[in-house]
PDB file of C-alpha atoms in Angstrom:
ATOM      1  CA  UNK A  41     -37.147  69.286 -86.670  1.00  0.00           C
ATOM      2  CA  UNK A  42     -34.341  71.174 -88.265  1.00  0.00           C
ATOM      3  CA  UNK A  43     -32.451  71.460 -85.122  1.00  0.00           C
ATOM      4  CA  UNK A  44     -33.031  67.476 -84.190  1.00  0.00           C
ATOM      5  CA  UNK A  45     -31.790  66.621 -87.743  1.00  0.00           C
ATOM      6  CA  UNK A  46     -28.761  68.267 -86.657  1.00  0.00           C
ATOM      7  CA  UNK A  47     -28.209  66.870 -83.529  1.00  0.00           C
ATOM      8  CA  UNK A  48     -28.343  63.449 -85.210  1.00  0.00           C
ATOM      9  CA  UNK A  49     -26.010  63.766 -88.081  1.00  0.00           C
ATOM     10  CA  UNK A  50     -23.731  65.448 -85.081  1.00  0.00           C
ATOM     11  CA  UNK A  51     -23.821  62.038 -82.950  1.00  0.00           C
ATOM     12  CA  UNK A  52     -23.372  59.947 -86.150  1.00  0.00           C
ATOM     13  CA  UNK A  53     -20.469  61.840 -87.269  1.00  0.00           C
ATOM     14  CA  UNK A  54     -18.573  61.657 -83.627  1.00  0.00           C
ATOM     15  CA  UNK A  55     -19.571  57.529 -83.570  1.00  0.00           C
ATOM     16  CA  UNK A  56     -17.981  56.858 -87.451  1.00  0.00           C
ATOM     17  CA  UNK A  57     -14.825  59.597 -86.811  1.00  0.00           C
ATOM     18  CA  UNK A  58     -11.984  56.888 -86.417  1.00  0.00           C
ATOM     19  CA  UNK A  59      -9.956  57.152 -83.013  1.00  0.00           C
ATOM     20  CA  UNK A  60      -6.612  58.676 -83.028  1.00  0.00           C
ATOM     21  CA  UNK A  61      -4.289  56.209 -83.360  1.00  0.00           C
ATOM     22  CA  UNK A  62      -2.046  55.074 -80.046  1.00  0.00           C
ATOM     23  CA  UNK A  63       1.583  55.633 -80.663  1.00  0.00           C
ATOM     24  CA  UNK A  64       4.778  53.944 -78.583  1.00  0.00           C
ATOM     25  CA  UNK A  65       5.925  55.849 -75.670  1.00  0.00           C
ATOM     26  CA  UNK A  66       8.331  53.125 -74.010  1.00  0.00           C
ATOM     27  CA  UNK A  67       9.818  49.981 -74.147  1.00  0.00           C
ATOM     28  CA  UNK A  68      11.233  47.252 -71.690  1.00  0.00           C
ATOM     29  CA  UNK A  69      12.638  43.897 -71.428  1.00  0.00           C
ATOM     30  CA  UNK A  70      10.659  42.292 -68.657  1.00  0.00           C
ATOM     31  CA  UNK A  71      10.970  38.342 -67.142  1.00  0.00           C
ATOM     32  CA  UNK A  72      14.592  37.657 -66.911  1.00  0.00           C
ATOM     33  CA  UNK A  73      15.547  33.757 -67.743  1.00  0.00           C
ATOM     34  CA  UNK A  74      18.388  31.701 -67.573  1.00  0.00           C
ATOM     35  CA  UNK A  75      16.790  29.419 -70.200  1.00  0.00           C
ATOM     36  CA  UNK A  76      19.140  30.412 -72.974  1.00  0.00           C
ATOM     37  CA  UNK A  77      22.037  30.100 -70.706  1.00  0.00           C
ATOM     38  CA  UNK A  78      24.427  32.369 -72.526  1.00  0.00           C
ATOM     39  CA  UNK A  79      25.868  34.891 -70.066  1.00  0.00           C
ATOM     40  CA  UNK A  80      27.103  37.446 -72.926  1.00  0.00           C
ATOM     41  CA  UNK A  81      25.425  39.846 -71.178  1.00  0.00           C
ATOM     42  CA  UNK A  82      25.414  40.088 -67.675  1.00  0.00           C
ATOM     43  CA  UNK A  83      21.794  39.754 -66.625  1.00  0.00           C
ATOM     44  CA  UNK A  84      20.798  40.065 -70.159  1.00  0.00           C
ATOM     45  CA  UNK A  85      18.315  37.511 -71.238  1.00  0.00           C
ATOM     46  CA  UNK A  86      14.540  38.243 -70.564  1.00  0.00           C
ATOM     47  CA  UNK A  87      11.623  36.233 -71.837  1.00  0.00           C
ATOM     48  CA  UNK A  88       9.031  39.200 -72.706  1.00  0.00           C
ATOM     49  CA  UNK A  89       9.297  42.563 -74.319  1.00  0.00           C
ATOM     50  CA  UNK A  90       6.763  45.338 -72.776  1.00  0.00           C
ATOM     51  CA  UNK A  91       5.833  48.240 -74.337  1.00  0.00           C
ATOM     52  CA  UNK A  92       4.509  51.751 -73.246  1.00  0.00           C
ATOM     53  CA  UNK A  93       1.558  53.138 -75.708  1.00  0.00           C
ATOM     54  CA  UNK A  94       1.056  56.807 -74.820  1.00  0.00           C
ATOM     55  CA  UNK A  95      -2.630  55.937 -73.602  1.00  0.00           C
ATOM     56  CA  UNK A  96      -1.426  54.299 -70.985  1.00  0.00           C
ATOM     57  CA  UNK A  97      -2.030  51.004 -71.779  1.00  0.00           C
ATOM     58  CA  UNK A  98       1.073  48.460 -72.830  1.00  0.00           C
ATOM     59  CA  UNK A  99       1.478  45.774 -75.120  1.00  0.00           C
ATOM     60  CA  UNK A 100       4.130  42.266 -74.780  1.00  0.00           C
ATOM     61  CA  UNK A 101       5.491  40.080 -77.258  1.00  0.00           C
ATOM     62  CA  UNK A 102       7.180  37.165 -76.723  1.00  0.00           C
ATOM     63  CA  UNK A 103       8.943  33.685 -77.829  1.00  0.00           C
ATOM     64  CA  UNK A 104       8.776  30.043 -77.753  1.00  0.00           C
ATOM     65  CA  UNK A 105      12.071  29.115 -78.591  1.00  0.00           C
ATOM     66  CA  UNK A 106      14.209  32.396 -78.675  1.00  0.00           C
ATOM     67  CA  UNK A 107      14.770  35.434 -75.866  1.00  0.00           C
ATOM     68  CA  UNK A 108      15.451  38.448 -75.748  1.00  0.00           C
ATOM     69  CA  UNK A 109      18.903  39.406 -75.477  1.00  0.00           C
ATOM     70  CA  UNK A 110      20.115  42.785 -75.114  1.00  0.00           C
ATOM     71  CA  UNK A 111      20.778  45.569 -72.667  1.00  0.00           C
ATOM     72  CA  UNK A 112      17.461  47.402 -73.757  1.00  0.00           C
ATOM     73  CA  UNK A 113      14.809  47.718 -76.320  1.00  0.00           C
ATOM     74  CA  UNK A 114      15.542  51.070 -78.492  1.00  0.00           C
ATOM     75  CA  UNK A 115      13.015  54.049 -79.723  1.00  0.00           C
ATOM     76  CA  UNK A 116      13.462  54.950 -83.767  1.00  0.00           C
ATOM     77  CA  UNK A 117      11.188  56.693 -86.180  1.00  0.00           C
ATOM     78  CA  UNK A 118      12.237  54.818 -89.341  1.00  0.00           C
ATOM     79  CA  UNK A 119       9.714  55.961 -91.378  1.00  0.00           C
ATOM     80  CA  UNK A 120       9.100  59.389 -90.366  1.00  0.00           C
ATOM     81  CA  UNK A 121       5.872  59.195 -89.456  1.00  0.00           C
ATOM     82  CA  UNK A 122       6.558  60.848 -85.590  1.00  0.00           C
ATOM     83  CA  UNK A 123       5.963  57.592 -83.957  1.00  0.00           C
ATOM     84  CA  UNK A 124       8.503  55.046 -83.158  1.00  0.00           C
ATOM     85  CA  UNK A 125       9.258  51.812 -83.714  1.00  0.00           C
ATOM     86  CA  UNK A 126      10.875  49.425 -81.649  1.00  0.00           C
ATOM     87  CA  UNK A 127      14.359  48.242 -82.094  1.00  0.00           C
ATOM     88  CA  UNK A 128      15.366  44.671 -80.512  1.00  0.00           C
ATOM     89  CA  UNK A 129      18.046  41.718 -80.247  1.00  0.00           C
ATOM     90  CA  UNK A 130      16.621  38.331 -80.328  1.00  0.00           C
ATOM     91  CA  UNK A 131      18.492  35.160 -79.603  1.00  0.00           C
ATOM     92  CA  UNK A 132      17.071  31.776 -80.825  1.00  0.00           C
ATOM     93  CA  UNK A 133      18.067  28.897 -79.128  1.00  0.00           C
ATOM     94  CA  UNK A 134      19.234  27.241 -82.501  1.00  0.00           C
ATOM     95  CA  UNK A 135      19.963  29.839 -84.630  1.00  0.00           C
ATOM     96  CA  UNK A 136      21.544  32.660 -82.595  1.00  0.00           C
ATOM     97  CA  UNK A 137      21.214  36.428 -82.777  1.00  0.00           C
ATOM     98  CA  UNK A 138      19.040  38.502 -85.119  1.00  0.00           C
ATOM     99  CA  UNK A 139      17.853  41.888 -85.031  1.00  0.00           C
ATOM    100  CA  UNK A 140      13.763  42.592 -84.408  1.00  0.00           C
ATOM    101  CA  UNK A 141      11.887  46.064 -85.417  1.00  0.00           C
ATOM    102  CA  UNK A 142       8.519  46.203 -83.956  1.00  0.00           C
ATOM    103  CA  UNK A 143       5.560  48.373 -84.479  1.00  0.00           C
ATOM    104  CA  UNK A 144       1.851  49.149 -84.292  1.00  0.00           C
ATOM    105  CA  UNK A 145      -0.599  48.441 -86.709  1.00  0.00           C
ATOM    106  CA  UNK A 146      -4.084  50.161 -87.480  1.00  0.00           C
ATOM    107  CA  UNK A 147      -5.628  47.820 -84.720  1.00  0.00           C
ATOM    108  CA  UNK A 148      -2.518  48.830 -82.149  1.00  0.00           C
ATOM    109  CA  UNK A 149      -1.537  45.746 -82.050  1.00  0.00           C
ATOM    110  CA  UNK A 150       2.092  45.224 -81.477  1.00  0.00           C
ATOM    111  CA  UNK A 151       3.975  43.387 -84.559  1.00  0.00           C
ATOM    112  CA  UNK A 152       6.980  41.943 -85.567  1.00  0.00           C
ATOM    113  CA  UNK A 153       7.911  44.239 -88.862  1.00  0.00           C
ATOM    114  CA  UNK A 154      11.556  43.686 -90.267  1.00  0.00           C
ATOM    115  CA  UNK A 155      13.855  41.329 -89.033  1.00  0.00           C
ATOM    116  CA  UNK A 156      17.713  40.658 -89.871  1.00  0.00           C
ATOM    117  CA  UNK A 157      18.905  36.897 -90.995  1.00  0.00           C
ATOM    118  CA  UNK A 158      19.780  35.346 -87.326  1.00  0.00           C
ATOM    119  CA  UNK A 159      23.645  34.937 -87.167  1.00  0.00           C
ATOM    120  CA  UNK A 160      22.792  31.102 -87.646  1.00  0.00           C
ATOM    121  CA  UNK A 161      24.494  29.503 -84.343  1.00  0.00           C
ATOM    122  CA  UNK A 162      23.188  29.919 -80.652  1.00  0.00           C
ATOM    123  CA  UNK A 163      25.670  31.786 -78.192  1.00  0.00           C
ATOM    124  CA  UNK A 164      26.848  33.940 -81.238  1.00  0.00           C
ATOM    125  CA  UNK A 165      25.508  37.289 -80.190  1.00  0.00           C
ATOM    126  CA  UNK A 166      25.619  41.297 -81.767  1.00  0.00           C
ATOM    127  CA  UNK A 167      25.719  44.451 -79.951  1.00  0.00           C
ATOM    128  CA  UNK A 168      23.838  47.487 -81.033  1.00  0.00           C
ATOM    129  CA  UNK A 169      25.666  50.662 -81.235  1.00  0.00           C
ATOM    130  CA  UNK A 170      23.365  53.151 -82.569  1.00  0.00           C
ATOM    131  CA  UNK A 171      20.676  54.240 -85.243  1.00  0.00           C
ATOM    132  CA  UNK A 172      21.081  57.326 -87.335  1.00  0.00           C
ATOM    133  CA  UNK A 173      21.454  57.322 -91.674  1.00  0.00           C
ATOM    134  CA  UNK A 174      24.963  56.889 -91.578  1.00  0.00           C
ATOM    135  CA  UNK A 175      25.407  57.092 -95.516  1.00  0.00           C
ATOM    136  CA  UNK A 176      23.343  60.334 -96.413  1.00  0.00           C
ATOM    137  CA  UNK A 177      20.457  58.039 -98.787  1.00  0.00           C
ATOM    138  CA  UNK A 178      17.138  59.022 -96.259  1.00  0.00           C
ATOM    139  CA  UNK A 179      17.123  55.469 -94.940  1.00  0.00           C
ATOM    140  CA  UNK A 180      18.600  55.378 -91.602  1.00  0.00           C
ATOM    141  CA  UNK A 181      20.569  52.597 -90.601  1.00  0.00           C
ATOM    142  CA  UNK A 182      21.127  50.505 -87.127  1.00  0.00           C
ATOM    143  CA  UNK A 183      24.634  49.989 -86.694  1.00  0.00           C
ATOM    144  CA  UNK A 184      25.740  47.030 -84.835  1.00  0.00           C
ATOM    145  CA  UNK A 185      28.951  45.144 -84.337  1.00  0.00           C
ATOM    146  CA  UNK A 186      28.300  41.383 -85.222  1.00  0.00           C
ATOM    147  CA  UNK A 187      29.753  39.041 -82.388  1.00  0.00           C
ATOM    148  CA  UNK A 188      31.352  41.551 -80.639  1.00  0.00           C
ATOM    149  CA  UNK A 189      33.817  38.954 -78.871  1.00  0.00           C
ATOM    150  CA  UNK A 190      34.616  36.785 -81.431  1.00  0.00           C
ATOM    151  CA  UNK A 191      34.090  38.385 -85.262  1.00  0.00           C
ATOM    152  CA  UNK A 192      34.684  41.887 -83.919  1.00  0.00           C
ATOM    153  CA  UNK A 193      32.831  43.613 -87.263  1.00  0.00           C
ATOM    154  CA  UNK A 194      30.591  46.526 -87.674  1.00  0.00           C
ATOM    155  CA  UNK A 195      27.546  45.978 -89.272  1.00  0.00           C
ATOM    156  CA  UNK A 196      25.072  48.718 -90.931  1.00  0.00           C
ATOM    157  CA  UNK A 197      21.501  47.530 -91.392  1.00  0.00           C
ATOM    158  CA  UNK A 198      19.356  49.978 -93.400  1.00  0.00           C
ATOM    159  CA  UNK A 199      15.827  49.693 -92.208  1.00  0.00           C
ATOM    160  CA  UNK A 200      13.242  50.506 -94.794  1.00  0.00           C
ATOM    161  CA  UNK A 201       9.620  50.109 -93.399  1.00  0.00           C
ATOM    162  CA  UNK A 202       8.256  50.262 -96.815  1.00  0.00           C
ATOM    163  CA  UNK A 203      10.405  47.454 -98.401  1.00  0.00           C
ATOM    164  CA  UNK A 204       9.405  43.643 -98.641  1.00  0.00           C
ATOM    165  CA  UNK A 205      12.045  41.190 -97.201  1.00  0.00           C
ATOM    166  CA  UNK A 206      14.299  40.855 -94.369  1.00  0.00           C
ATOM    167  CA  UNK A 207      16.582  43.431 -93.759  1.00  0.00           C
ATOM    168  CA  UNK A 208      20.593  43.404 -95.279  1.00  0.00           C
ATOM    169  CA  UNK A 209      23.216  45.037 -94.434  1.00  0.00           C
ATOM    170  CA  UNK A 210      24.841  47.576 -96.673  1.00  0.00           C
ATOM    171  CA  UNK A 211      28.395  47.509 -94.957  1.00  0.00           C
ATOM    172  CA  UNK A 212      30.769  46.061 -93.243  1.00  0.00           C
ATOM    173  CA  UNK A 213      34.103  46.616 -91.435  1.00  0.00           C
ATOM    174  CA  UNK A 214      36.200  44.333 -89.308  1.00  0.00           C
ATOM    175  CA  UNK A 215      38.665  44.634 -86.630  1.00  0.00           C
ATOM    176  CA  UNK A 216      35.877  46.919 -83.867  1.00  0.00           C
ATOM    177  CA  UNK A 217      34.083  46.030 -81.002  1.00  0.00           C
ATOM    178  CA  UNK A 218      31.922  47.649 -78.069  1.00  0.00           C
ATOM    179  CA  UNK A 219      31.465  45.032 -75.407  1.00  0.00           C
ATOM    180  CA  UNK A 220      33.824  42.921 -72.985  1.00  0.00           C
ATOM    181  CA  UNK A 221      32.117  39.316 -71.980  1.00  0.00           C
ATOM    182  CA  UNK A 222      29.549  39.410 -69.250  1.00  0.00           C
ATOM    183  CA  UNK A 223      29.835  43.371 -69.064  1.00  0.00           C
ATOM    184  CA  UNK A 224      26.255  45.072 -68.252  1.00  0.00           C
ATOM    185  CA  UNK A 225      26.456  47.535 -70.819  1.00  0.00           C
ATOM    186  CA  UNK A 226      27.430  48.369 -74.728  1.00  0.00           C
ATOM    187  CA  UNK A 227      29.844  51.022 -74.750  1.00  0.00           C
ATOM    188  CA  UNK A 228      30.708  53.641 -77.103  1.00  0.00           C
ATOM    189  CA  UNK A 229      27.486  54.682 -79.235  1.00  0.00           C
ATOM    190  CA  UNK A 230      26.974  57.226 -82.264  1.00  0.00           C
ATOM    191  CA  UNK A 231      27.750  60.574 -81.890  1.00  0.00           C
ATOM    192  CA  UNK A 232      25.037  62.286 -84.540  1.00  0.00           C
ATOM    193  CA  UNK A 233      25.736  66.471 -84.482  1.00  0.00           C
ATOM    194  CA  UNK A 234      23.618  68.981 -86.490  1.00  0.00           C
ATOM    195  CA  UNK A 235      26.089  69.643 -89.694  1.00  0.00           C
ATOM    196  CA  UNK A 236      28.063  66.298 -89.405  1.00  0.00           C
ATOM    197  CA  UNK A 237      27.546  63.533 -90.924  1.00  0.00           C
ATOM    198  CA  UNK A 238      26.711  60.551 -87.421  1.00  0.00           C
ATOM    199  CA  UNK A 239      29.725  58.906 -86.382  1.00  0.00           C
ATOM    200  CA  UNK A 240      30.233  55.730 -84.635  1.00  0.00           C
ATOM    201  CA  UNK A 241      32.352  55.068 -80.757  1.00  0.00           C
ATOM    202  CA  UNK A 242      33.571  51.805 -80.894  1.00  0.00           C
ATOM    203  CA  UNK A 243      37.239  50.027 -79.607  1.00  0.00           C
ATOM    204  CA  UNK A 244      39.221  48.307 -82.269  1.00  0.00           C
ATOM    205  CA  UNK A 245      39.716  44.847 -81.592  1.00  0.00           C
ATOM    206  CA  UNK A 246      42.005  44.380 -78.828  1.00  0.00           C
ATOM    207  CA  UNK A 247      40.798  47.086 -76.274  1.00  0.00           C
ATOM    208  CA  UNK A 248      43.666  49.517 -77.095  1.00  0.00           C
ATOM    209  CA  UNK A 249      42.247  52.691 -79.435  1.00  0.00           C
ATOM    210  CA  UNK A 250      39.126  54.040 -79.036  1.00  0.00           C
ATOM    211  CA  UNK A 251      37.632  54.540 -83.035  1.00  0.00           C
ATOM    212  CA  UNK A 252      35.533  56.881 -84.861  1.00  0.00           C
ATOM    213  CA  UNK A 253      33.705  55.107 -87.787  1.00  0.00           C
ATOM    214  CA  UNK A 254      32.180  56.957 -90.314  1.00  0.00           C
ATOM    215  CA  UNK A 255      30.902  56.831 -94.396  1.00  0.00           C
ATOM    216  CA  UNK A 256      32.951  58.646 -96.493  1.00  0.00           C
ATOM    217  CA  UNK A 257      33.389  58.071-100.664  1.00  0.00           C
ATOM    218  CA  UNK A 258      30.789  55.200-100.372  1.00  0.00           C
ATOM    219  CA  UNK A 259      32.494  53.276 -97.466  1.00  0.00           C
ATOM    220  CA  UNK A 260      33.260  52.995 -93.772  1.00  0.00           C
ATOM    221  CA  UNK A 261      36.660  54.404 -92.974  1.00  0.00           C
ATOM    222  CA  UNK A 262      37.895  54.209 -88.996  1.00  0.00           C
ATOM    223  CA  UNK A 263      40.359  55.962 -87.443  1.00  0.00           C
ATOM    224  CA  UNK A 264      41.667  56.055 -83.936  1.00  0.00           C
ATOM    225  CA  UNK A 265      40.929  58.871 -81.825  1.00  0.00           C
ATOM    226  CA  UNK A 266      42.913  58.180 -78.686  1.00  0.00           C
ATOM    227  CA  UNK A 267      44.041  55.528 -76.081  1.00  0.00           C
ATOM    228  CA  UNK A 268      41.500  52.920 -74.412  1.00  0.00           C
ATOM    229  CA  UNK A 269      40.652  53.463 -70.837  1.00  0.00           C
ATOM    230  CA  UNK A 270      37.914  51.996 -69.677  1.00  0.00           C
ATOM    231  CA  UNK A 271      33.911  53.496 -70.692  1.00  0.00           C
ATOM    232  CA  UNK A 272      34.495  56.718 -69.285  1.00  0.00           C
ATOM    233  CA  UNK A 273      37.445  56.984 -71.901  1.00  0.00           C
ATOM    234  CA  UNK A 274      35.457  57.417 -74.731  1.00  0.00           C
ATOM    235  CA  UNK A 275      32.702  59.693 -73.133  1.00  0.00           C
ATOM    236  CA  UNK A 276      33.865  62.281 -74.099  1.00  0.00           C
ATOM    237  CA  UNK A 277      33.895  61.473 -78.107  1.00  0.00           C
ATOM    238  CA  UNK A 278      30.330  61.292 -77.731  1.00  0.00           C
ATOM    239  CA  UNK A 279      29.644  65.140 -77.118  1.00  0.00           C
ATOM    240  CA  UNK A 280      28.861  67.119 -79.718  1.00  0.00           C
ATOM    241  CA  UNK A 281      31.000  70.247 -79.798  1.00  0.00           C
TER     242      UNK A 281
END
């Protein structure tokens, strides 16, 4: 009797034990469209995101009146947690660009967590340059230049999972930019070495410096690094020493 007792508080502690919890292994933009019709981004506007959960299964999200614009969805751990979170750009077909963290809840269901104010005009588009905590305050911070053909500014965007509200950026700097009109890809990035404080690979306005951006004394300060030569100019900025 003893040993059946056993055998059934065995089976009806394996049935309540909760399952481990699916975490994000991958991300895509999937479905491209010419609905939006902007053409910032050469083949650049897709109707679905798709993501990779590392049980093999995938989860989509998508819009009625927005796309996705970008070149590709990005993996961050905001919170520490060892799973990531998905970083997006989302164009509205009225209101323009806005940036789109997504992540799992309990259930594994795929949700739309923080989101940026949209720039507030359609065909007004940003370009992500790279996540890292830029400032040194434990909050890391997507840094993005904000219409990268027109307004030419970098924008950082602290992301705090555990805060209420949309997320604001902490800082700005104008006269930088990281993508030409129609190119494929964002160029430059962050350059984020053990025992430096990240730094950001941009162009200043006109295509003629390449630019290291960085925080110092509770600001961004940019300084040119060396001539403009095309992407595979500022390659080698990127490299940690």
């Amino acid at each position: 009797m003893l040993k059946l007792a056993a055998l059934f508080a065995l089976a009806a502690s394996l049935f309540a034990a909760p399952l481990a919890a699916a975490t994000i292994s991958g991300a895509h933009y999937a479905e491209p469209t010419e609905v939006y019709g902007h053409g910032a981004v050469k083949d650049g506007e897709y109707a679905r995101l798709v993501v990779t959960l590392d049980d093999g299964t995938t989860r989509e999200a998508s819009f009625k009146k927005s796309v996705f614009e970008d070149t590709a969805p990005r993996l961050h751990d905001f919170n520490g947690d060892g799973a990531p979170e998905v970083v997006t750009v989302v164009s509205g077909f009225v209101t323009g660009a806005w940036v789109q963290v997504w992540f799992l809840d309990d259930q594994d269901r795929l949700i739309p967590a923080k989101a940026s104010a949209p720039i507030g005009q359609r065909h007004r588009w940003l370009a992500i340059a790279g996540i890292a905590d830029f400032d040194g305050d434990g909050v890391d911070e997507i840094a993005y230049v904000d219409r990268p053909h027109l307004k030419k500014e970098l924008v950082l965007l602290p992301v705090d999972l555990a805060r209420e509200g949309m997320l604001v950026p902490s800082a700005r700097l104008s006269g930088l930019t990281n993508h030409h009109l129609g190119a494929a890809e964002i160029e430059g990035g962050v350059r984020d070495c053990r025992d430096e404080a990240p730094v950001i690979l941009t162009a200043d306005a006109e295509w003629r410096q390449i630019v290291e951006t960085r925080w110092q004394a509770g600001e961004l300060v940019s300084t040119p690094v060396g001539p403009y030569e095309g992407p595979a100019s500022i390659a080698p900025f990127l490299t940690c020493p």
